[in-house]
mmCIF file of C-alpha atoms in Angstrom:
data_model
loop_
_atom_site.group_PDB
_atom_site.id
_atom_site.type_symbol
_atom_site.label_atom_id
_atom_site.label_comp_id
_atom_site.label_asym_id
_atom_site.label_seq_id
_atom_site.Cartn_x
_atom_site.Cartn_y
_atom_site.Cartn_z
ATOM 1 C CA UNK J 27 88.196 103.039 126.129
ATOM 2 C CA UNK J 28 91.746 104.341 126.175
ATOM 3 C CA UNK J 29 92.772 106.271 129.292
ATOM 4 C CA UNK J 30 95.814 108.240 130.374
ATOM 5 C CA UNK J 31 97.713 107.637 133.609
ATOM 6 C CA UNK J 32 100.218 110.269 134.721
ATOM 7 C CA UNK J 33 103.180 109.410 136.941
ATOM 8 C CA UNK J 34 105.821 111.827 138.271
ATOM 9 C CA UNK J 35 107.473 112.003 141.685
ATOM 10 C CA UNK J 36 106.538 115.666 142.245
ATOM 11 C CA UNK J 37 102.913 116.501 142.907
ATOM 12 C CA UNK J 38 103.121 119.864 141.082
ATOM 13 C CA UNK J 39 104.310 118.204 137.871
ATOM 14 C CA UNK J 40 101.638 115.509 138.078
ATOM 15 C CA UNK J 41 98.944 118.157 138.467
ATOM 16 C CA UNK J 42 100.301 120.340 135.614
ATOM 17 C CA UNK J 43 100.461 117.421 133.166
ATOM 18 C CA UNK J 44 97.016 116.222 134.245
ATOM 19 C CA UNK J 45 95.605 119.721 133.797
ATOM 20 C CA UNK J 46 97.059 120.098 130.291
ATOM 21 C CA UNK J 47 95.649 116.744 129.226
ATOM 22 C CA UNK J 48 92.193 117.354 130.688
ATOM 23 C CA UNK J 49 92.015 120.819 129.068
ATOM 24 C CA UNK J 50 92.695 119.129 125.742
ATOM 25 C CA UNK J 51 89.914 116.579 126.138
ATOM 26 C CA UNK J 52 91.745 113.511 127.420
ATOM 27 C CA UNK J 53 90.433 111.263 130.160
ATOM 28 C CA UNK J 54 93.111 111.178 132.860
ATOM 29 C CA UNK J 55 92.245 108.131 134.904
ATOM 30 C CA UNK J 56 94.906 108.571 137.586
ATOM 31 C CA UNK J 57 97.648 110.976 138.628
ATOM 32 C CA UNK J 58 100.309 109.102 140.563
ATOM 33 C CA UNK J 59 103.609 109.754 142.283
ATOM 34 C CA UNK J 60 104.804 106.150 142.455
ATOM 35 C CA UNK J 61 105.247 103.378 139.928
ATOM 36 C CA UNK J 62 103.340 101.022 142.199
ATOM 37 C CA UNK J 63 100.303 103.305 142.053
ATOM 38 C CA UNK J 64 100.588 103.562 138.256
ATOM 39 C CA UNK J 65 100.596 99.757 138.014
ATOM 40 C CA UNK J 66 97.632 99.526 140.356
ATOM 41 C CA UNK J 67 95.728 102.025 138.188
ATOM 42 C CA UNK J 68 96.415 100.318 134.865
ATOM 43 C CA UNK J 69 95.146 96.977 136.195
ATOM 44 C CA UNK J 70 91.664 98.489 136.156
ATOM 45 C CA UNK J 71 91.896 99.647 132.524
ATOM 46 C CA UNK J 72 91.568 97.957 129.152
ATOM 47 C CA UNK J 73 94.245 100.056 127.433
ATOM 48 C CA UNK J 74 95.973 103.376 127.781
ATOM 49 C CA UNK J 75 98.948 105.665 127.771
ATOM 50 C CA UNK J 76 101.266 106.252 130.722
ATOM 51 C CA UNK J 77 102.978 109.644 130.782
ATOM 52 C CA UNK J 78 105.812 109.676 133.287
ATOM 53 C CA UNK J 79 109.224 110.979 134.180
ATOM 54 C CA UNK J 80 112.419 108.998 133.955
ATOM 55 C CA UNK J 81 112.261 108.430 137.728
ATOM 56 C CA UNK J 82 109.245 107.924 139.916
ATOM 57 C CA UNK J 83 109.350 107.907 143.718
ATOM 58 C CA UNK J 84 109.871 104.132 143.878
ATOM 59 C CA UNK J 85 111.252 103.007 140.493
ATOM 60 C CA UNK J 86 112.758 103.946 137.167
ATOM 61 C CA UNK J 87 110.529 104.210 134.115
ATOM 62 C CA UNK J 88 112.018 101.074 132.491
ATOM 63 C CA UNK J 89 111.053 98.991 135.536
ATOM 64 C CA UNK J 90 107.543 100.362 135.229
ATOM 65 C CA UNK J 91 107.506 99.661 131.480
ATOM 66 C CA UNK J 92 108.496 96.026 132.066
ATOM 67 C CA UNK J 93 105.476 95.570 134.352
ATOM 68 C CA UNK J 94 102.927 97.363 132.152
ATOM 69 C CA UNK J 95 100.402 95.257 130.224
ATOM 70 C CA UNK J 96 101.007 95.068 126.460
ATOM 71 C CA UNK J 97 98.020 97.286 125.699
ATOM 72 C CA UNK J 98 99.703 100.318 127.302
ATOM 73 C CA UNK J 99 102.098 102.742 125.669
ATOM 74 C CA UNK J 100 104.540 104.898 127.593
ATOM 75 C CA UNK J 101 105.713 108.459 127.051
ATOM 76 C CA UNK J 102 108.787 109.412 129.081
ATOM 77 C CA UNK J 103 109.432 113.096 129.738
ATOM 78 C CA UNK J 104 113.101 113.730 130.526
ATOM 79 C CA UNK J 105 116.052 115.993 129.875
ATOM 80 C CA UNK J 106 118.386 115.090 127.024
ATOM 81 C CA UNK J 107 121.137 114.148 129.484
ATOM 82 C CA UNK J 108 118.799 111.842 131.444
ATOM 83 C CA UNK J 109 117.624 110.241 128.219
ATOM 84 C CA UNK J 110 121.171 109.676 126.989
ATOM 85 C CA UNK J 111 121.993 107.957 130.282
ATOM 86 C CA UNK J 112 118.805 105.913 130.829
ATOM 87 C CA UNK J 113 116.797 105.989 127.597
ATOM 88 C CA UNK J 114 115.530 102.908 125.775
ATOM 89 C CA UNK J 115 113.944 102.482 122.365
ATOM 90 C CA UNK J 116 110.721 100.753 123.427
ATOM 91 C CA UNK J 117 109.050 103.917 124.758
ATOM 92 C CA UNK J 118 108.215 107.337 123.366
ATOM 93 C CA UNK J 119 110.336 110.233 124.536
ATOM 94 C CA UNK J 120 109.549 113.922 124.991
ATOM 95 C CA UNK J 121 112.532 116.158 125.763
ATOM 96 C CA UNK J 122 112.494 118.855 128.412
ATOM 97 C CA UNK J 123 111.614 121.652 128.245
ATOM 98 C CA UNK J 124 108.395 120.138 126.978
ATOM 99 C CA UNK J 125 105.777 122.022 125.024
ATOM 100 C CA UNK J 126 102.164 121.243 125.905
ATOM 101 C CA UNK J 127 101.361 120.959 122.202
ATOM 102 C CA UNK J 128 103.955 118.182 121.743
ATOM 103 C CA UNK J 129 102.527 116.222 124.670
ATOM 104 C CA UNK J 130 98.945 116.599 123.462
ATOM 105 C CA UNK J 131 99.858 115.588 119.919
ATOM 106 C CA UNK J 132 101.812 112.516 121.023
ATOM 107 C CA UNK J 133 99.079 111.346 123.412
ATOM 108 C CA UNK J 134 96.442 111.867 120.697
ATOM 109 C CA UNK J 135 98.474 109.828 118.197
ATOM 110 C CA UNK J 136 99.031 106.962 120.637
ATOM 111 C CA UNK J 137 95.385 106.861 121.688
ATOM 112 C CA UNK J 138 94.276 106.895 118.064
ATOM 113 C CA UNK J 139 96.617 103.991 117.266
ATOM 114 C CA UNK J 140 95.387 102.012 120.265
ATOM 115 C CA UNK J 141 91.725 102.595 119.422
ATOM 116 C CA UNK J 142 92.370 101.439 115.869
ATOM 117 C CA UNK J 143 94.104 98.269 117.158
ATOM 118 C CA UNK J 144 91.318 97.574 119.652
ATOM 119 C CA UNK J 145 88.678 97.954 116.939
ATOM 120 C CA UNK J 146 90.629 95.608 114.672
ATOM 121 C CA UNK J 147 90.916 93.056 117.499
ATOM 122 C CA UNK J 148 87.182 93.236 118.195
ATOM 123 C CA UNK J 149 86.422 92.562 114.538
ATOM 124 C CA UNK J 150 88.606 89.455 114.413
ATOM 125 C CA UNK J 151 86.620 86.246 114.596
ATOM 126 C CA UNK J 152 86.968 84.637 118.001
ATOM 127 C CA UNK J 153 88.821 81.332 118.200
ATOM 128 C CA UNK J 154 86.674 78.422 119.262
ATOM 129 C CA UNK J 155 87.729 76.246 122.145
ATOM 130 C CA UNK J 156 88.465 72.579 121.519
ATOM 131 C CA UNK J 157 85.193 71.653 123.244
ATOM 132 C CA UNK J 158 83.192 74.005 121.019
ATOM 133 C CA UNK J 159 84.897 72.712 117.882
ATOM 134 C CA UNK J 160 84.211 69.168 119.055
ATOM 135 C CA UNK J 161 80.474 69.889 119.369
ATOM 136 C CA UNK J 162 80.432 71.355 115.854
ATOM 137 C CA UNK J 163 82.299 68.334 114.493
ATOM 138 C CA UNK J 164 79.854 65.933 116.203
ATOM 139 C CA UNK J 165 76.907 67.784 114.685
ATOM 140 C CA UNK J 166 78.527 67.660 111.246
ATOM 141 C CA UNK J 167 79.144 63.918 111.640
ATOM 142 C CA UNK J 168 75.478 63.341 112.470
ATOM 143 C CA UNK J 169 74.381 65.418 109.484
ATOM 144 C CA UNK J 170 76.723 63.464 107.218
ATOM 145 C CA UNK J 171 75.527 60.113 108.620
ATOM 146 C CA UNK J 172 71.769 60.792 108.709
ATOM 147 C CA UNK J 173 71.279 63.239 105.828
ATOM 148 C CA UNK J 174 74.004 62.118 103.446
ATOM 149 C CA UNK J 175 75.701 65.520 103.468
ATOM 150 C CA UNK J 176 79.318 66.027 102.541
ATOM 151 C CA UNK J 177 81.502 67.712 105.194
ATOM 152 C CA UNK J 178 81.230 71.046 103.321
ATOM 153 C CA UNK J 179 77.429 70.698 103.043
ATOM 154 C CA UNK J 180 77.127 69.918 106.756
ATOM 155 C CA UNK J 181 79.252 72.968 107.593
ATOM 156 C CA UNK J 182 77.171 75.178 105.308
ATOM 157 C CA UNK J 183 73.961 73.785 106.831
ATOM 158 C CA UNK J 184 75.151 74.732 110.343
ATOM 159 C CA UNK J 185 76.209 78.199 109.138
ATOM 160 C CA UNK J 186 72.879 78.836 107.414
ATOM 161 C CA UNK J 187 70.808 77.612 110.382
ATOM 162 C CA UNK J 188 72.931 79.790 112.694
ATOM 163 C CA UNK J 189 72.230 82.872 110.620
ATOM 164 C CA UNK J 190 68.539 82.034 110.189
ATOM 165 C CA UNK J 191 68.062 81.456 113.941
ATOM 166 C CA UNK J 192 70.300 84.295 115.107
ATOM 167 C CA UNK J 193 72.485 81.902 117.071
ATOM 168 C CA UNK J 194 76.159 81.073 116.878
ATOM 169 C CA UNK J 195 77.470 77.855 115.317
ATOM 170 C CA UNK J 196 78.000 76.137 118.666
ATOM 171 C CA UNK J 197 74.399 76.729 119.774
ATOM 172 C CA UNK J 198 73.153 75.470 116.416
ATOM 173 C CA UNK J 199 75.370 72.386 116.697
ATOM 174 C CA UNK J 200 73.816 71.641 120.110
ATOM 175 C CA UNK J 201 70.356 71.920 118.530
ATOM 176 C CA UNK J 202 71.379 69.415 115.846
ATOM 177 C CA UNK J 203 72.732 67.047 118.498
ATOM 178 C CA UNK J 204 69.445 67.341 120.414
ATOM 179 C CA UNK J 205 67.454 66.463 117.243
ATOM 180 C CA UNK J 206 69.316 63.184 116.816
#
């Protein structure tokens, strides 16, 4: 799930931004006044969007950005003059005065992009560890030696047995090793 964390030094601003986001259906996980608290909040989350000002009570936004996990995007709300002085290209920027619609639209776009990436990552086949690949290779070797299979036939045999038994290839390879 993708969450939003809000970080501004002034409590009133934090509460206004949080209120706008909640009214528009977003899950605001935390409303913070310090960068340290933002970082503490994001540690508990899988992915998300941080909406913050150019300065927090204890750090600048770029310091916060450097410490954020890769699965978090940042939207910085600042005046044009602040952005010209401190702005960087690796974050999203909303100029002041900010319209609620612009904030909502940008957060929605970022969350949608993150959810799409997370779904794509979940669908990727998981890499096997060297130990797991070793077990599969041992099982293939036994199948080749005892059944006269080629390497491709042994691999296909393990795949088919895995699907038939509802197990993964590693579990099936262990079963083959146990048979011999």
